[in-house]
Structures are given as C-alpha cells and as structure tokens.
Short mmCIF file of C-alpha atoms in Angstrom, two decimals:
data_model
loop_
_atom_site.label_atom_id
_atom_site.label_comp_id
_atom_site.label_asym_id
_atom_site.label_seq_id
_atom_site.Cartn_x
_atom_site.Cartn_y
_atom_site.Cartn_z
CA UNK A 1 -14.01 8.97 -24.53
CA UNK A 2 -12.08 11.70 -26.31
CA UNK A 3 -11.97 9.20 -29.31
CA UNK A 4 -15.40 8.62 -29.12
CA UNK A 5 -16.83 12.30 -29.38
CA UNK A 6 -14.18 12.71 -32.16
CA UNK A 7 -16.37 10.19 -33.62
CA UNK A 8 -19.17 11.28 -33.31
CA UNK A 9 -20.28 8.26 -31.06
CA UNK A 10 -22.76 9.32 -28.13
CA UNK A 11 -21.10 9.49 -24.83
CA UNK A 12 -22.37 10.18 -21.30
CA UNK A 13 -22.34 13.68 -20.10
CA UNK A 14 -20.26 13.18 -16.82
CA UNK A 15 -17.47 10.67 -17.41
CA UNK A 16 -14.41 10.00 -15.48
CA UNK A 17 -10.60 9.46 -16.18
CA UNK A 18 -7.82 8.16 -14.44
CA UNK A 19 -4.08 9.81 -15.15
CA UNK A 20 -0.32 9.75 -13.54
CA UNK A 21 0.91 13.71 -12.23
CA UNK A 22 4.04 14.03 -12.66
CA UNK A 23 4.95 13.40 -9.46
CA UNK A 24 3.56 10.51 -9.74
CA UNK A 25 0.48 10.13 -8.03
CA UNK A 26 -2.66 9.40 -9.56
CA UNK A 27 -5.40 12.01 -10.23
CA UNK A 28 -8.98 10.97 -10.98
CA UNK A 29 -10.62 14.00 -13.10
CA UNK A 30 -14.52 14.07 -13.38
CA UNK A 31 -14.82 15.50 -17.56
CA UNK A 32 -17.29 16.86 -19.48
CA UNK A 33 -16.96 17.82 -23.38
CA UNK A 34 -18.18 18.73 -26.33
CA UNK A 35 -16.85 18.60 -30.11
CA UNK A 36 -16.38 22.02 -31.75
CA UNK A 37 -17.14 21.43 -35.59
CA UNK A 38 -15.77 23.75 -38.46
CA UNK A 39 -17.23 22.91 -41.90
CA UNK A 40 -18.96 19.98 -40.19
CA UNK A 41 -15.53 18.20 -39.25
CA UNK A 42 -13.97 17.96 -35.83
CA UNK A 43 -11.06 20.20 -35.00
CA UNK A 44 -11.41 20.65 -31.14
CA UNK A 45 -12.59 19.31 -27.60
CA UNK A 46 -13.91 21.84 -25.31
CA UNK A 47 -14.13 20.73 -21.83
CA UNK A 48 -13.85 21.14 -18.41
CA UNK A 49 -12.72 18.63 -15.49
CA UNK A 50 -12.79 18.36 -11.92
CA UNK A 51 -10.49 16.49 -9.66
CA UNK A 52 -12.51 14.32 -7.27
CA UNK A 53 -9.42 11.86 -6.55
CA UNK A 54 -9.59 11.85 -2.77
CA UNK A 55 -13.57 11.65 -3.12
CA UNK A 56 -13.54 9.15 -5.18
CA UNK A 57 -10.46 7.02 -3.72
CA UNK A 58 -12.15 7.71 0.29
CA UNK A 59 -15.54 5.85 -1.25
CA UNK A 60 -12.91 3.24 -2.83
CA UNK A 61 -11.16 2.58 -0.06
CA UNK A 62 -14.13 2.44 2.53
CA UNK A 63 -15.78 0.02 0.58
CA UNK A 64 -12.68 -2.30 0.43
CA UNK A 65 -11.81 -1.75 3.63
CA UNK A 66 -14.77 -3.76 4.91
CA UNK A 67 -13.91 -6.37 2.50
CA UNK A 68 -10.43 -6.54 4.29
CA UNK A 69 -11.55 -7.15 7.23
CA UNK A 70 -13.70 -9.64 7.22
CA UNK A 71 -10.61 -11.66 5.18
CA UNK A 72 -8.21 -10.67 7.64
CA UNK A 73 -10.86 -11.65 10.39
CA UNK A 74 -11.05 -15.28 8.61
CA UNK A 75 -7.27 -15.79 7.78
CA UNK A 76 -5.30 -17.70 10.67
CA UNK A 77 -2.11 -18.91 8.22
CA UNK A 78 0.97 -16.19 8.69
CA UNK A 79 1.89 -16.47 4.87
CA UNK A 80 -1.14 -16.02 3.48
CA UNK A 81 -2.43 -12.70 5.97
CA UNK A 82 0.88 -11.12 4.74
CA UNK A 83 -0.09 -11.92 1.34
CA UNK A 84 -3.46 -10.75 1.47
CA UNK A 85 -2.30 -7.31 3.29
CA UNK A 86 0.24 -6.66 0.84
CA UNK A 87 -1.85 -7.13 -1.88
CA UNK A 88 -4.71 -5.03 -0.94
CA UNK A 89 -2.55 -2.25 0.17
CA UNK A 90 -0.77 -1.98 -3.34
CA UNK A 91 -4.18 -2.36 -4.81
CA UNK A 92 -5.49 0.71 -2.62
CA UNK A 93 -2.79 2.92 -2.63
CA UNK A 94 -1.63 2.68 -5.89
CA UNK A 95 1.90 1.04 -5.33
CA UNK A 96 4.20 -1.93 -7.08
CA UNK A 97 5.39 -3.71 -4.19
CA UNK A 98 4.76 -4.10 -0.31
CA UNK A 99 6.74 -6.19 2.33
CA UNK A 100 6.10 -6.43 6.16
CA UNK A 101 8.79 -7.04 8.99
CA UNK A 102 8.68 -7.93 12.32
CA UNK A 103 10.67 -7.52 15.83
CA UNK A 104 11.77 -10.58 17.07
CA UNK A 105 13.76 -9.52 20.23
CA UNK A 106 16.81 -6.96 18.79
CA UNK A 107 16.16 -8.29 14.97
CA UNK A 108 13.86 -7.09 12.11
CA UNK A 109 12.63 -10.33 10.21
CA UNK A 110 11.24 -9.77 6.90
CA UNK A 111 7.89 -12.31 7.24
CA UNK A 112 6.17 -11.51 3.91
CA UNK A 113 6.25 -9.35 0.73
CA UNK A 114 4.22 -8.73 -2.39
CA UNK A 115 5.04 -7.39 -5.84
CA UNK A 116 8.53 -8.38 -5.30
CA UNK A 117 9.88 -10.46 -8.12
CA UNK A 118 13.49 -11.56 -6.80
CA UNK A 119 12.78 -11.68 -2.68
CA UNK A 120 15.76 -14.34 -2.82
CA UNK A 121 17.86 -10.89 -2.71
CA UNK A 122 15.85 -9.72 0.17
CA UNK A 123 17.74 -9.41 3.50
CA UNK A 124 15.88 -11.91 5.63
CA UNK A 125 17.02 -11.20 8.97
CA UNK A 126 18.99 -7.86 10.70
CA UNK A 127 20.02 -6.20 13.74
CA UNK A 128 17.07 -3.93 14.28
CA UNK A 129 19.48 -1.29 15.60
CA UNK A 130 21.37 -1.25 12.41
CA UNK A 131 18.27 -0.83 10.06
CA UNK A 132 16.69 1.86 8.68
CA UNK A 133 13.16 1.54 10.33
CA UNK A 134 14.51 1.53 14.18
CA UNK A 135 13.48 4.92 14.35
CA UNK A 136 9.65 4.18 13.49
CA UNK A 137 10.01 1.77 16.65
CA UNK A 138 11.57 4.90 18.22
CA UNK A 139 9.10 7.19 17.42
CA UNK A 140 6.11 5.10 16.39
CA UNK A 141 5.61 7.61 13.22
CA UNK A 142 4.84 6.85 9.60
CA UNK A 143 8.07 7.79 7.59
CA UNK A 144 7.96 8.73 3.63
CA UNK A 145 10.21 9.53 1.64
CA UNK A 146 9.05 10.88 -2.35
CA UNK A 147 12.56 10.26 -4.01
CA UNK A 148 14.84 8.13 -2.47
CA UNK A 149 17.75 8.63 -4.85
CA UNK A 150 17.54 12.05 -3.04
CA UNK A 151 16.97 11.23 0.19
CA UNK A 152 20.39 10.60 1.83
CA UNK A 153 19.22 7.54 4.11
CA UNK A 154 17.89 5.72 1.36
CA UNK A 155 20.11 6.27 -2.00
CA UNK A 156 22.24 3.81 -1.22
CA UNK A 157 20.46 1.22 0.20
CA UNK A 158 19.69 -2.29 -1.54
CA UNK A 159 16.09 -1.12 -1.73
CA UNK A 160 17.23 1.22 -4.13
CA UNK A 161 20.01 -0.07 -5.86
CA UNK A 162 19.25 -3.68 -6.24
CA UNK A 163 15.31 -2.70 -7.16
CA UNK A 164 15.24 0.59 -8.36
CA UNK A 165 12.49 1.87 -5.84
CA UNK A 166 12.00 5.57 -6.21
CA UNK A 167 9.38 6.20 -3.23
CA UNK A 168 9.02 4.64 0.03
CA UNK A 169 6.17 4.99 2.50
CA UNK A 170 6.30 2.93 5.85
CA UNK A 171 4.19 2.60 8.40
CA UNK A 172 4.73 1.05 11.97
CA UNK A 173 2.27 -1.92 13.30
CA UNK A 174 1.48 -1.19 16.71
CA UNK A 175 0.31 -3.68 18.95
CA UNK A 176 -1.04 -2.77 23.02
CA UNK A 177 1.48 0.72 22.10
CA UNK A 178 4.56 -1.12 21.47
CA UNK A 179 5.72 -1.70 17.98
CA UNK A 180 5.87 -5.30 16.36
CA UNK A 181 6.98 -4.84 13.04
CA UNK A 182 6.66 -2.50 10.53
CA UNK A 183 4.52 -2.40 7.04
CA UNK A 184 6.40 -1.03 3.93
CA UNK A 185 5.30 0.30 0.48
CA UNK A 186 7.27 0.73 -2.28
CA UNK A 187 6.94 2.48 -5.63
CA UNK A 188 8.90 2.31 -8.83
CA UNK A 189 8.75 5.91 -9.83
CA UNK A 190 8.99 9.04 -7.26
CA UNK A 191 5.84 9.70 -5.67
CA UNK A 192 4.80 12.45 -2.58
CA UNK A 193 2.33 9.54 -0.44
CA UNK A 194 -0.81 11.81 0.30
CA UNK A 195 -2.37 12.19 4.09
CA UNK A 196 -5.36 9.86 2.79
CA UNK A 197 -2.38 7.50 1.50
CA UNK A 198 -0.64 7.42 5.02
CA UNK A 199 -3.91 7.04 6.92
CA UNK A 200 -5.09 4.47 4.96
CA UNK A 201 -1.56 2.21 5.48
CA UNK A 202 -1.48 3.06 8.99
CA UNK A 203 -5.34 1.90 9.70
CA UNK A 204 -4.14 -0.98 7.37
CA UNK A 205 -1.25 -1.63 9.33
CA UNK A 206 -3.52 -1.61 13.16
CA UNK A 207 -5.58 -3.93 12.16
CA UNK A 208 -2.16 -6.03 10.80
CA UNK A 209 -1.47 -6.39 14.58
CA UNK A 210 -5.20 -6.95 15.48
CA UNK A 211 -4.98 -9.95 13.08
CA UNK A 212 -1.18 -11.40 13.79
CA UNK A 213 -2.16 -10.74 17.97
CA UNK A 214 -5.17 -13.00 17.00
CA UNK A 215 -2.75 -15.31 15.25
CA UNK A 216 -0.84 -15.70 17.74
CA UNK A 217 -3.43 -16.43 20.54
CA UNK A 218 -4.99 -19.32 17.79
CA UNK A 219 -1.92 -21.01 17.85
CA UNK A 220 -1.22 -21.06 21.29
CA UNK A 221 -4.30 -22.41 21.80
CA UNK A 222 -3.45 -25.02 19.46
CA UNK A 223 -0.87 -26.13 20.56
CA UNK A 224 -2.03 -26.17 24.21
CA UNK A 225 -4.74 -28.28 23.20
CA UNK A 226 -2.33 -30.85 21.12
CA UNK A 227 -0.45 -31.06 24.84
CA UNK A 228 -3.38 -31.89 26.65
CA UNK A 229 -4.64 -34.37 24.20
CA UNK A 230 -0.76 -36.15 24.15
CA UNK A 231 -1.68 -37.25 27.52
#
C-alpha cells in the first residue's frame, strides 16, 4: 500500500497489514496514511496504525472454528482427523508444524503430524513416564515454552536438535477428565504463544477427544456388526 501512495495510486482510507514482532508473533496493524509532498515529489508517509490482532484473529478463528467442526463431525478415518487437526491448527495459530500423541496404557504413541518433513526421524513409540509431556497428564495444563534452546527441558531434545524448533506450545486432550494424548505445536523461530493462542489449541484439542471418543464408538460398532453378520 505504502508503494502505492508513493505512487500516487488511490488507496482505501483504512487498510490493514500483517507483520512478524520480534518475538515472533504476528501483529495485524489497522493503517492509515497520507503522502507528504515537497516540490510536488514524495519524500514521506505520515501515518498512524492500530493493532487489532486479537480482534481480528478472535473473528478469524470463530469463523473457522465452525468450519472445523462440522469436518471433524464428518471425519471417521484416524489418519485423516489428525491430518485435518493439525492442519487447521497451524493455519490458526500461526505455526510450521503440529503432531498429536496418544496414551496407550504406560506409552505415548505419536498417531499423526503435520508440517513435518522427515517424520521417519520421529520417535514413534515411548515410555510415557520417560517423556517430556507426562507432566501435562499429571497436571492436565497447557505447557509453552518461547525458546527452547533456553529452556533446560527442551534444548537438548530431538525436537530441537534434529528439527531446529525454537517454540513449543502443547496442549493436553482430555477425554471424561482423564488425559488421552496430547496435541503439540511447534514453531521454527522463538515465539511467546498468546492466551488467545493457548485457548484456541486447547478448545481445539477437546473437541480432538470429542471426535477420536466418537471414533472409537464407530468402530466398535463396526466391528460388532461384522460379528453378528459372520454368523
């Protein structure tokens, strides 16, 4: 837009733009401008600019959110609900990659990831005592942490040094108030998750066990029916 005042184009009064703090998070700033002239050439832009990034990212995300719902409502296959959760929650929150675990008895099994290139280097099974999520089963709490090469339980992890992730937010999925698994977001650069980022992955990661409860219950039923009919 900048360029375009500059020129001398026409632009709209109120116009928006998106930019990276440098902490990483995204701001969306609400501008307004004008040229200042000298001799009848440009040499300035006066202007003024209002953040309205959690205004604009809470209408964003409510819209989408009913969108998600309904798909996660209509999806019955495990691969592709992990998929489509991962991929809407990067979308949403602004992140590169996004994987989701679950408890199996004492283990943490990684079931599905997105935005991971190389998730043949993934560890694909682990004693859920030994990882670094068993206290989010503890304390059924979101955990963040906004640079992990500083961060003493995560600097040396595979996470970190394998993929280079710089910020991790995770989230537990709660089903009937015990914990079945556990959604993760990661991001390449540091990054402080906001509260509206960490609400939005923990609604996110509810209706997660809403939808692999309902999962479940579809494929008993199944393969109840596929018994019965055997006879």
């Amino acid at each position: 837009q900048v360029r375009r005042m500059v020129a001398g184009e026409r632009v709209p009064r109120l116009f928006t733009a998106r930019l990276i703090r440098r902490d990483g998070t995204r701001a969306i700033l609400e501008c307004s401008g004008r040229v200042i002239l000298r001799d009848g050439a440009p040499v300035a832009i006066q202007g003024v600019a209002r953040d309205i990034t959690v205004r604009r990212t809470l209408e964003e995300r409510q819209a989408a959110f009913v969108e998600i719902l309904k798909e996660l409502a209509a999806e019955a296959d495990f691969e592709r609900l992990f998929s489509l959760i991962g991929r809407h929650v990067c979308r949403l929150i602004g992140a590169d990659s996004a994987v989701i675990s679950l408890v199996e008895g004492d283990d943490l099994v990684l079931r599905g990831s997105y935005g991971i290139e190389d998730t043949e280097q993934l560890t694909p099974r682990r004693k859920l005592s030994e990882s670094r999520v068993a206290r989010l089963v503890r304390t059924k709490q979101p955990s963040a942490s906004p640079d992990t090469l500083a961060d003493p339980q995560w600097r040396d992890s595979a996470i970190v040094t394998r993929f280079g992730y710089r910020a991790i937010l995770e989230v537990p999925i709660i089903l009937r108030d015990e914990v079945i698994g556990v959604l993760g977001v990661q991001q390449k650069t540091p990054r402080t998750f906001s509260p509206e980022d960490i609400a939005f992955a923990t609604s996110l990661a509810g209706h997660t066990a809403i939808a692999l409860d309902r999962t479940h219950l579809l494929r008993a039923l199944t393969a109840r029916l596929l018994h019965h009919d055997s006879f």
